[in-house]
Structures are given as C-alpha cells and as structure tokens.
PDB file of C-alpha atoms in Angstrom:
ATOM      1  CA  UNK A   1     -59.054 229.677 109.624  1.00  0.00           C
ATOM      2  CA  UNK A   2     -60.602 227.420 111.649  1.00  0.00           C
ATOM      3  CA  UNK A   3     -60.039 223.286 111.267  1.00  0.00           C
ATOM      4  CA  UNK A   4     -63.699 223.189 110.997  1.00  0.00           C
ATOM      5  CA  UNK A   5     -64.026 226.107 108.570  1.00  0.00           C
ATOM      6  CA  UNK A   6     -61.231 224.652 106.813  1.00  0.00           C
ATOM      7  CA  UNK A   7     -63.288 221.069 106.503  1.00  0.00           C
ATOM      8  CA  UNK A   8     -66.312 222.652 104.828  1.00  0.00           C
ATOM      9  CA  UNK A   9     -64.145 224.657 101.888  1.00  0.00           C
ATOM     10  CA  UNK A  10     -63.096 221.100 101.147  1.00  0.00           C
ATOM     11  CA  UNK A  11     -66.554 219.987 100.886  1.00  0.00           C
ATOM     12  CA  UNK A  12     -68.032 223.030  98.861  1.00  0.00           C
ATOM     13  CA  UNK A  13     -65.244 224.138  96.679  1.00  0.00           C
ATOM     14  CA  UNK A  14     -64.984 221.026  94.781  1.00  0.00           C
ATOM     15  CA  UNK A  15     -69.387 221.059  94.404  1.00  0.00           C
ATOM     16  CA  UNK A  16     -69.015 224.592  93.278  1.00  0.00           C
ATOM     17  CA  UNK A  17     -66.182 223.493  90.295  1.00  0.00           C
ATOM     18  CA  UNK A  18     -68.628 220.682  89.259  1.00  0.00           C
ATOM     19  CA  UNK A  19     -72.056 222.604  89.038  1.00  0.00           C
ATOM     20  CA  UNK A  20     -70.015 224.825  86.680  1.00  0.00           C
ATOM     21  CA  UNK A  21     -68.495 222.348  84.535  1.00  0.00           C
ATOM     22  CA  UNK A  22     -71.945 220.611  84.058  1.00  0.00           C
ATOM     23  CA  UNK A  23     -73.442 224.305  82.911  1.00  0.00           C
ATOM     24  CA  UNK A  24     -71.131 224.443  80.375  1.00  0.00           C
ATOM     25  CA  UNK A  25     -71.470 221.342  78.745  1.00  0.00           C
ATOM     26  CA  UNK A  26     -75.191 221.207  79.167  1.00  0.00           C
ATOM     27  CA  UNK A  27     -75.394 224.718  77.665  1.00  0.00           C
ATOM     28  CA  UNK A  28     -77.472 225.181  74.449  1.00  0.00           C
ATOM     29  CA  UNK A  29     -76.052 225.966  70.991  1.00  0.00           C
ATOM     30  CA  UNK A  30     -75.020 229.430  70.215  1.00  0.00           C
ATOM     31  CA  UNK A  31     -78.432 230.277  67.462  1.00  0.00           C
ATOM     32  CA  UNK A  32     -76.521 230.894  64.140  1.00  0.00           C
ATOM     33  CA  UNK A  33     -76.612 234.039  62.655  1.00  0.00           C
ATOM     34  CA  UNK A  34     -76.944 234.126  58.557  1.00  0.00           C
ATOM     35  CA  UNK A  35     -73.864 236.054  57.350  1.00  0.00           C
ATOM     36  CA  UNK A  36     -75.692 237.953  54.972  1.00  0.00           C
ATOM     37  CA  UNK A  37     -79.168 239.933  56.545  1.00  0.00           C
ATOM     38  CA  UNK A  38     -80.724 239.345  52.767  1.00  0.00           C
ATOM     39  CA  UNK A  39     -83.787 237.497  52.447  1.00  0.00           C
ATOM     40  CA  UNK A  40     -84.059 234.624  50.229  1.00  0.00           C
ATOM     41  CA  UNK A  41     -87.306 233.114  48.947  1.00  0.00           C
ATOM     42  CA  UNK A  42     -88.118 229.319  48.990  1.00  0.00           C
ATOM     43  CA  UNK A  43     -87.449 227.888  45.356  1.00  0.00           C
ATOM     44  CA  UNK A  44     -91.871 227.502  45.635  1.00  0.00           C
ATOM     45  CA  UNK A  45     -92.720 231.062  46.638  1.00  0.00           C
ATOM     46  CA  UNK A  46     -95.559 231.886  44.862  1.00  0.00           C
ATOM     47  CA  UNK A  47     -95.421 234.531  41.858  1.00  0.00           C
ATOM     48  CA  UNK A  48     -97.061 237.327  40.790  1.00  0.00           C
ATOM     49  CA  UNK A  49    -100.474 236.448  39.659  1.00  0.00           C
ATOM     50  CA  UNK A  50    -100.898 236.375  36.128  1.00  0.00           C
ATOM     51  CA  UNK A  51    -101.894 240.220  34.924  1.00  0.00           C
ATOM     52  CA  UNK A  52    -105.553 240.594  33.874  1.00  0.00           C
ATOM     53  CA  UNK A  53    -107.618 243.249  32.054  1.00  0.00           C
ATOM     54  CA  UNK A  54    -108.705 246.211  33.880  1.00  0.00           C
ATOM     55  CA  UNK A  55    -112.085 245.122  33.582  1.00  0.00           C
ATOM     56  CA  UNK A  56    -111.576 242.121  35.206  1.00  0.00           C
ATOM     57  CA  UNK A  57    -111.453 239.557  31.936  1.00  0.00           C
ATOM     58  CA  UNK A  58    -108.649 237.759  30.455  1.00  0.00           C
ATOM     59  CA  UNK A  59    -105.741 239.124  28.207  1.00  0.00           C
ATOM     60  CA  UNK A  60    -105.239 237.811  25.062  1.00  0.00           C
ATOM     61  CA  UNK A  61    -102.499 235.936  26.121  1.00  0.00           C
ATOM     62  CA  UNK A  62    -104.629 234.107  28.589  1.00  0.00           C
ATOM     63  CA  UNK A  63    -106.993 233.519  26.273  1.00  0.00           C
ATOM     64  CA  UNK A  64    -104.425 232.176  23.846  1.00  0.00           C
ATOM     65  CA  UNK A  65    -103.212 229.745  27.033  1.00  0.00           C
ATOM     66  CA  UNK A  66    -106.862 228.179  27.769  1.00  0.00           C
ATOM     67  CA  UNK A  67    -107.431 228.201  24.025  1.00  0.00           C
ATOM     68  CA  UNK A  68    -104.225 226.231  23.192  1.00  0.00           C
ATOM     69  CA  UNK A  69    -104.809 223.473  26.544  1.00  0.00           C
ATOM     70  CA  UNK A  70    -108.272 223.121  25.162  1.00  0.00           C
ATOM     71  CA  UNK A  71    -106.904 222.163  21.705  1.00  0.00           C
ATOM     72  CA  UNK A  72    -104.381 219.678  22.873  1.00  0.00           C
ATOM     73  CA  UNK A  73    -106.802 217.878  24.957  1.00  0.00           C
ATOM     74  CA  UNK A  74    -109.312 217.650  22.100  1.00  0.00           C
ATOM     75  CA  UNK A  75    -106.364 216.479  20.055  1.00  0.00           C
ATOM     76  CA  UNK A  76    -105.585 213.945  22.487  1.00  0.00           C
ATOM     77  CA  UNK A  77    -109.350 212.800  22.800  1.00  0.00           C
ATOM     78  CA  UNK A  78    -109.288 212.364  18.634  1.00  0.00           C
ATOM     79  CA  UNK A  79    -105.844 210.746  18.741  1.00  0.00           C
ATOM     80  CA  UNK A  80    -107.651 208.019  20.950  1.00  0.00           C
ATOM     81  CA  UNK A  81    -110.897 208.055  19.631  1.00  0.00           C
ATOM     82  CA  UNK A  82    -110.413 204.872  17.457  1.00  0.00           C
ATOM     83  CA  UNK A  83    -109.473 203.037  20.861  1.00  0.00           C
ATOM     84  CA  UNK A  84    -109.483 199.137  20.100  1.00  0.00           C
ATOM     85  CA  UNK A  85    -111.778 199.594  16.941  1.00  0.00           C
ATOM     86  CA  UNK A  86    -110.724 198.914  13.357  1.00  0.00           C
ATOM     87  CA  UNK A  87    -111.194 200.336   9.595  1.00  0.00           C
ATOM     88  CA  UNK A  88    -111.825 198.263   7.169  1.00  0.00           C
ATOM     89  CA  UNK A  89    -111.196 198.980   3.072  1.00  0.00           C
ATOM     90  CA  UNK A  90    -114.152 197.812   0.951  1.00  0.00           C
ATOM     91  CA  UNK A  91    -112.630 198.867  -1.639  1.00  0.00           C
ATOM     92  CA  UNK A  92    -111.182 201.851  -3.406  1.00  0.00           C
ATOM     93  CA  UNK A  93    -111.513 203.489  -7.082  1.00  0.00           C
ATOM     94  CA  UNK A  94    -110.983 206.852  -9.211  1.00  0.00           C
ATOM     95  CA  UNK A  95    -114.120 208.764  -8.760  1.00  0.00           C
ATOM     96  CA  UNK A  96    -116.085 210.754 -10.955  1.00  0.00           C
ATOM     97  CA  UNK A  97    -119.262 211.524  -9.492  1.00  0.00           C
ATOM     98  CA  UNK A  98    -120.177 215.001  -7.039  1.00  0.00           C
ATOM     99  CA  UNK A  99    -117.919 216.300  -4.591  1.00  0.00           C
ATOM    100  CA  UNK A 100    -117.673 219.632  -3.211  1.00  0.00           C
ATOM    101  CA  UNK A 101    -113.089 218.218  -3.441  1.00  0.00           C
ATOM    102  CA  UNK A 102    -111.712 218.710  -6.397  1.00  0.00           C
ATOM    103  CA  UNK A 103    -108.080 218.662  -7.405  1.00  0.00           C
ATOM    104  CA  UNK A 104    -105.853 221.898  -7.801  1.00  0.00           C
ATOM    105  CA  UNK A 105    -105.005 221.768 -12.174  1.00  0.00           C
ATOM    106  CA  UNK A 106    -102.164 223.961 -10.971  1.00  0.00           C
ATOM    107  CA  UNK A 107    -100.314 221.310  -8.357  1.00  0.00           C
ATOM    108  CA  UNK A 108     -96.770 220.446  -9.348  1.00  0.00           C
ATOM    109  CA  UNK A 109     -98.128 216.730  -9.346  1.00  0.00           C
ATOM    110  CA  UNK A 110    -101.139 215.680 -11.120  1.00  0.00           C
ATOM    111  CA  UNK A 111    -104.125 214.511  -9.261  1.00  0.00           C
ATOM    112  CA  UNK A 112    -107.653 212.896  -8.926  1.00  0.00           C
ATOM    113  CA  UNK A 113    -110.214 212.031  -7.021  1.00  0.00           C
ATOM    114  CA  UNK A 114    -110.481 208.472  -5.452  1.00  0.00           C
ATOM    115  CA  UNK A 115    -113.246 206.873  -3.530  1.00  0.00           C
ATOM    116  CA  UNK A 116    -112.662 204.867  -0.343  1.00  0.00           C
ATOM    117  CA  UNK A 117    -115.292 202.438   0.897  1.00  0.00           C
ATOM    118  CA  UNK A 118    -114.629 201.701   4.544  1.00  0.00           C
ATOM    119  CA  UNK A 119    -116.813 200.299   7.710  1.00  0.00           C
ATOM    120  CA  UNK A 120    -115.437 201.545  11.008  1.00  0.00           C
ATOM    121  CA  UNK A 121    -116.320 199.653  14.486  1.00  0.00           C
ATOM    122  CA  UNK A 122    -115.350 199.543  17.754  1.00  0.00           C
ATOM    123  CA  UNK A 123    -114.475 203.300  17.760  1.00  0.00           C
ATOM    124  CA  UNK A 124    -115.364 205.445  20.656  1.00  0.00           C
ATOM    125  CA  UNK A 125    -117.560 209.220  20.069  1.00  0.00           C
ATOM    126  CA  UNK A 126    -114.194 210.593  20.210  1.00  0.00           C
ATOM    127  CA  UNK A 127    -113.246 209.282  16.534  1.00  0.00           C
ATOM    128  CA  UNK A 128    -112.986 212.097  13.711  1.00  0.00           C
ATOM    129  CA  UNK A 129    -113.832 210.100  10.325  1.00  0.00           C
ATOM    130  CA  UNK A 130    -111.954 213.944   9.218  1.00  0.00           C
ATOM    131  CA  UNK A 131    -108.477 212.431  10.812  1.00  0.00           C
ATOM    132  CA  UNK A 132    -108.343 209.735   8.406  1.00  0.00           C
ATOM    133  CA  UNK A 133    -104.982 210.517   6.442  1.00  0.00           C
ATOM    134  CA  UNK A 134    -104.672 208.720   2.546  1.00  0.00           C
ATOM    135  CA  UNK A 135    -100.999 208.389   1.969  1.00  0.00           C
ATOM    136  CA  UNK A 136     -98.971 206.559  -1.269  1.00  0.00           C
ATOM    137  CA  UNK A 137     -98.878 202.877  -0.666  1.00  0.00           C
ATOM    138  CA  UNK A 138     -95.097 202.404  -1.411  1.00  0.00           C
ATOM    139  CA  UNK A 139     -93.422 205.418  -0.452  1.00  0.00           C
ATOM    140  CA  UNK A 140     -95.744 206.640   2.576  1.00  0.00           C
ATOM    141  CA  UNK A 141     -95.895 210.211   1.210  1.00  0.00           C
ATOM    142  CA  UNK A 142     -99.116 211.713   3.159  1.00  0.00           C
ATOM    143  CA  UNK A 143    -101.626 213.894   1.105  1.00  0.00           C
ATOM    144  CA  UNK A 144    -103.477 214.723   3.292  1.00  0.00           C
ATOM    145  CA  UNK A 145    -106.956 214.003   5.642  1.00  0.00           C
ATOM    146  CA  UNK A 146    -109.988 215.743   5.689  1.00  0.00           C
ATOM    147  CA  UNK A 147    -111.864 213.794   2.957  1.00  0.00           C
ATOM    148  CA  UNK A 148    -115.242 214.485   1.720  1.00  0.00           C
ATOM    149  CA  UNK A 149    -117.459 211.687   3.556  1.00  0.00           C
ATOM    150  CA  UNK A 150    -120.550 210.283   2.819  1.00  0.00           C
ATOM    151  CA  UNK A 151    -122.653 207.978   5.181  1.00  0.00           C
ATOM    152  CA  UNK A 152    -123.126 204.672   3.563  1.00  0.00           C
ATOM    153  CA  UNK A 153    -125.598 201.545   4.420  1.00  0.00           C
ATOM    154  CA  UNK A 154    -124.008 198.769   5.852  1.00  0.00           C
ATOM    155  CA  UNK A 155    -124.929 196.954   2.277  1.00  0.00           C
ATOM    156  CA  UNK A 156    -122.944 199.486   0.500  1.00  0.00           C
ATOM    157  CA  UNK A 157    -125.883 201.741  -0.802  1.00  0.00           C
ATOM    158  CA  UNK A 158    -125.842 205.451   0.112  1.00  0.00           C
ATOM    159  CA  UNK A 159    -127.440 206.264   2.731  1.00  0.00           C
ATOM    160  CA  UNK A 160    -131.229 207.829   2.093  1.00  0.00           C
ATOM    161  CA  UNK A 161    -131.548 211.567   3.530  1.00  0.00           C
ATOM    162  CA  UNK A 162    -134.022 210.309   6.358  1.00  0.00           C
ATOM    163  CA  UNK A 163    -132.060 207.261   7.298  1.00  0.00           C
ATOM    164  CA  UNK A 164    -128.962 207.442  10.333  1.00  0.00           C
ATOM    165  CA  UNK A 165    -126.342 205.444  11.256  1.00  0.00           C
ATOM    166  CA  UNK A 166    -126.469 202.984  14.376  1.00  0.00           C
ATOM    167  CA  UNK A 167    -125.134 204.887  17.087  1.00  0.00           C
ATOM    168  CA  UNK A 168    -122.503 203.150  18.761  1.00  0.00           C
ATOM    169  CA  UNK A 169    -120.583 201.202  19.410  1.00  0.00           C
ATOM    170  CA  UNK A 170    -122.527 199.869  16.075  1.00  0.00           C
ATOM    171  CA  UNK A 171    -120.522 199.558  12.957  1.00  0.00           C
ATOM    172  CA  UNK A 172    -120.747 202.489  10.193  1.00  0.00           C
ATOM    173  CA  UNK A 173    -119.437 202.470   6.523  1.00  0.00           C
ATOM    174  CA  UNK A 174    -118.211 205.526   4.816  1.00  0.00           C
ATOM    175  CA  UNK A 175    -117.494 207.004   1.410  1.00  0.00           C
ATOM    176  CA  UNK A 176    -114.451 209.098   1.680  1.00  0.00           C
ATOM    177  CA  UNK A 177    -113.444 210.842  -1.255  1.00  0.00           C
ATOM    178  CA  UNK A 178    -109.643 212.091  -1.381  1.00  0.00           C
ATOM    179  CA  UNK A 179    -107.563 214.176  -3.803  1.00  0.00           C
ATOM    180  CA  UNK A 180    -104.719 211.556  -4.878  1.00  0.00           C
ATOM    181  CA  UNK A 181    -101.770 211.685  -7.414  1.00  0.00           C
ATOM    182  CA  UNK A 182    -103.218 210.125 -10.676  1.00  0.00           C
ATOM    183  CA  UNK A 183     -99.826 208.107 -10.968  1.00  0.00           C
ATOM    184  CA  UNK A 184    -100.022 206.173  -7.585  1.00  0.00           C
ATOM    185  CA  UNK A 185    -101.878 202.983  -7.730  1.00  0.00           C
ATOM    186  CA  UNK A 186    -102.023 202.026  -4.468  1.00  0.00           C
ATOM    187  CA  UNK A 187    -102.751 203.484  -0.757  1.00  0.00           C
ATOM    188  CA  UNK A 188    -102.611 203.115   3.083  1.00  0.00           C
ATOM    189  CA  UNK A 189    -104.589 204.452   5.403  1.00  0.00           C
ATOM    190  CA  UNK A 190    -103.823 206.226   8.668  1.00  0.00           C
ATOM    191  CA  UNK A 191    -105.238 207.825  11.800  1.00  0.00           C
ATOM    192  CA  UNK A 192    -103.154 209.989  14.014  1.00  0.00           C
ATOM    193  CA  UNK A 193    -100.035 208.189  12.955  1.00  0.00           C
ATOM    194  CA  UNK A 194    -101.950 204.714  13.433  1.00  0.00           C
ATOM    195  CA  UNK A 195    -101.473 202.300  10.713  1.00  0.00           C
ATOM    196  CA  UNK A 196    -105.301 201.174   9.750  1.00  0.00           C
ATOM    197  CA  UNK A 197    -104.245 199.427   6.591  1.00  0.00           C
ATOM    198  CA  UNK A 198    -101.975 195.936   6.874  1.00  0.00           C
ATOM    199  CA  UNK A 199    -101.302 196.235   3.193  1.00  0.00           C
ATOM    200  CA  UNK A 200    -101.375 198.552   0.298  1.00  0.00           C
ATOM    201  CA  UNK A 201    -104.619 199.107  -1.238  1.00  0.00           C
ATOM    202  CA  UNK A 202    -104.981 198.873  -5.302  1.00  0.00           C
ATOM    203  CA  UNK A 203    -107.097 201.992  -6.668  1.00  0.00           C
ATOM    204  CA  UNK A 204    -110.025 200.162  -9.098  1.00  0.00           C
ATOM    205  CA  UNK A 205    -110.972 201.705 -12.257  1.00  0.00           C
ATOM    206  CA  UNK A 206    -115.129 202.770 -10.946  1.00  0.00           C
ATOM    207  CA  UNK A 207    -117.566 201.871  -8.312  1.00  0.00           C
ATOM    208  CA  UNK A 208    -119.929 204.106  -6.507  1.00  0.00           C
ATOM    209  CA  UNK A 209    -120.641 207.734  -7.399  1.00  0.00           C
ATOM    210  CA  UNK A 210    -122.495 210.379  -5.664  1.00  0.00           C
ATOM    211  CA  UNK A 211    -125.036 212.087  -7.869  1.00  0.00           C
ATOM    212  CA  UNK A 212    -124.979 215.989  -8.320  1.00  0.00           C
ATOM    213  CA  UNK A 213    -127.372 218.292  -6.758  1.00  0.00           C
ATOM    214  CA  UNK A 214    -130.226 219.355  -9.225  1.00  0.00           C
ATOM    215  CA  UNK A 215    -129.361 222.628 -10.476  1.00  0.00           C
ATOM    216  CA  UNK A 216    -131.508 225.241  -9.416  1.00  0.00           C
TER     217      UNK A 216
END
C-alpha cells in the first residue's frame, strides 16, 4: 500500500463509521405489532339498528319507547305548569249538591264530598286544574287528585253555560269537588308535590252547590 493510498483510508474509513452511526440513531421506530390479530371495536361503535316490522312500521316495543318519552315530557310540562303562579282557598265545605264523584259506601274509611273554592293566577297553559292533590291537613295522608271542577266567576257565582274564563295569564276560580274522610276537618292542597296551601284549611259546614241536571 501506497503512503498516499494509505492517507485516504484514514480520511474515508472514519466518514464511513460515522454515516453509519448517524443511520442508526436517526432510524424510525420499529411499527408495533398488536399481540393478538383480534379486532376490537371503539367503546362508540355504533349498534345494530333497532329491529322494525317487516312492513316497515314500529314494533310494539318502539311504540311503547316514544309513547313512554312522550308521557314524561307531558308530565314534566304539568309538573311546571303552575310556574310562579299561586292558588288561593276561598274557602272549603261538605258538599251536597250534583257531582258525577261520589264516595265508595264500601271504603275501609268513611267519606264525603267537600267543595273547594279556589282562584288560580299566574299559571302557564301547561297547568292541569286535574293535578291538584287534597290531602289531610295534619297528617299529610294524600287522597287523591282528579276532582270534579267547575268554572266559577271571579265573584264566586257559577259560571253561566255561554260565559268563559279570561284566558291567560288572567286569574280563574274553580269549584273542585273531592272525596274526603268525613272525620278530617282540615286540608292542604298540593300540585306535583308543591305545597299550594301555607296552612291547614278548616272544612265549613255549606256553601255553594251545583244543581242537578233535569231529569229527562
């Protein structure tokens, strides 16, 4: 070997060793490789669409579903439907005149029917006058909503067959008649768990009565 071949190994060798070292540590990640070829789905992967009749309506069952969400949100509409509005007690007594109520002579605890006279305002069209819940004034039993009601004038009169109510957000005054135990003298009034009453109401001995219907 020459002195001059000899010179350039000495120049290129040592190039060669660091143009290899830098490929190594420059080089790119090995790509990992799952251990298992299984595939997983994400925890959002769509399902199976829900199964529908062969002619193209809904099952039962997804009738039942729209049926039920349609409930609750009317629920949730009635539950609110008093919004910042109040009830107030005109006063309450046993009743004696028509209603299509009448208590069961067979219940464990003896009833009758009471009148409530109440004006409602503020409400929004979402109130249910049918949601009104009559329960005992000490104990906070419930009997039950869904009284018979019966428009009343503003003054207390009933309400003439050709005559309305103000629409609202106008006040309007009720007659609700309830089936109560005949032992309880007193009553609160609720509305979807609302308190309307701020203190037990006393059950008079008579006040207004609806006539009957003309027999035919």
């Amino acid at each position: 070997m020459t002195s001059k071949t000899a010179k350039i190994l000495h120049l290129v060798v040592p190039l060669a060793l660091l143009f290899l070292n830098g490929c190594e540590e420059g080089a790119p990640p090995e790509t990992q490789v799952p251990a298992s070829s299984e595939s997983t789905l994400p925890e959002n992967a769509p399902t199976s669409p829900p199964v529908q009749a062969e002619d193209g309506e809904m099952t039962a069952d997804q009738r039942k579903e729209v049926l039920d969400k349609i409930l609750q949100e009317k629920g949730r509409q009635q539950a609110e439907g008093l919004g910042s509005g109040k009830v107030t007690v005109n006063g309450a007594w046993n009743y004696k005149g028509y209603s299509y109520l009448s208590p069961d002579p067979n219940a464990a605890i003896e009833a009758r029917l009471v009148a409530v006279d109440v004006t409602i305002s503020g409400h929004t069209e979402n109130f249910d006058i049918d949601d009104i819940e009559i329960v005992d004034g000490i104990s906070l039993i419930s009997y039950g909503s869904d009284p018979h009601p019966e428009f009343l004038t503003l003054d207390g009169k009933i309400m003439p067959a050709d005559q309305f109510p103000v629409s609202l957000p106008g006040a309007s005054r009720w007659l609700l008649i309830y089936a109560f135990p005949k032992a309880t003298p007193t009553f609160h009034l609720f509305y979807w768990g609302k308190q309307l009453t701020p203190s037990p109401v006393t059950i008079g001995d008579s006040g207004l009565e609806l006539p009957y219907p003309p027999k035919e």
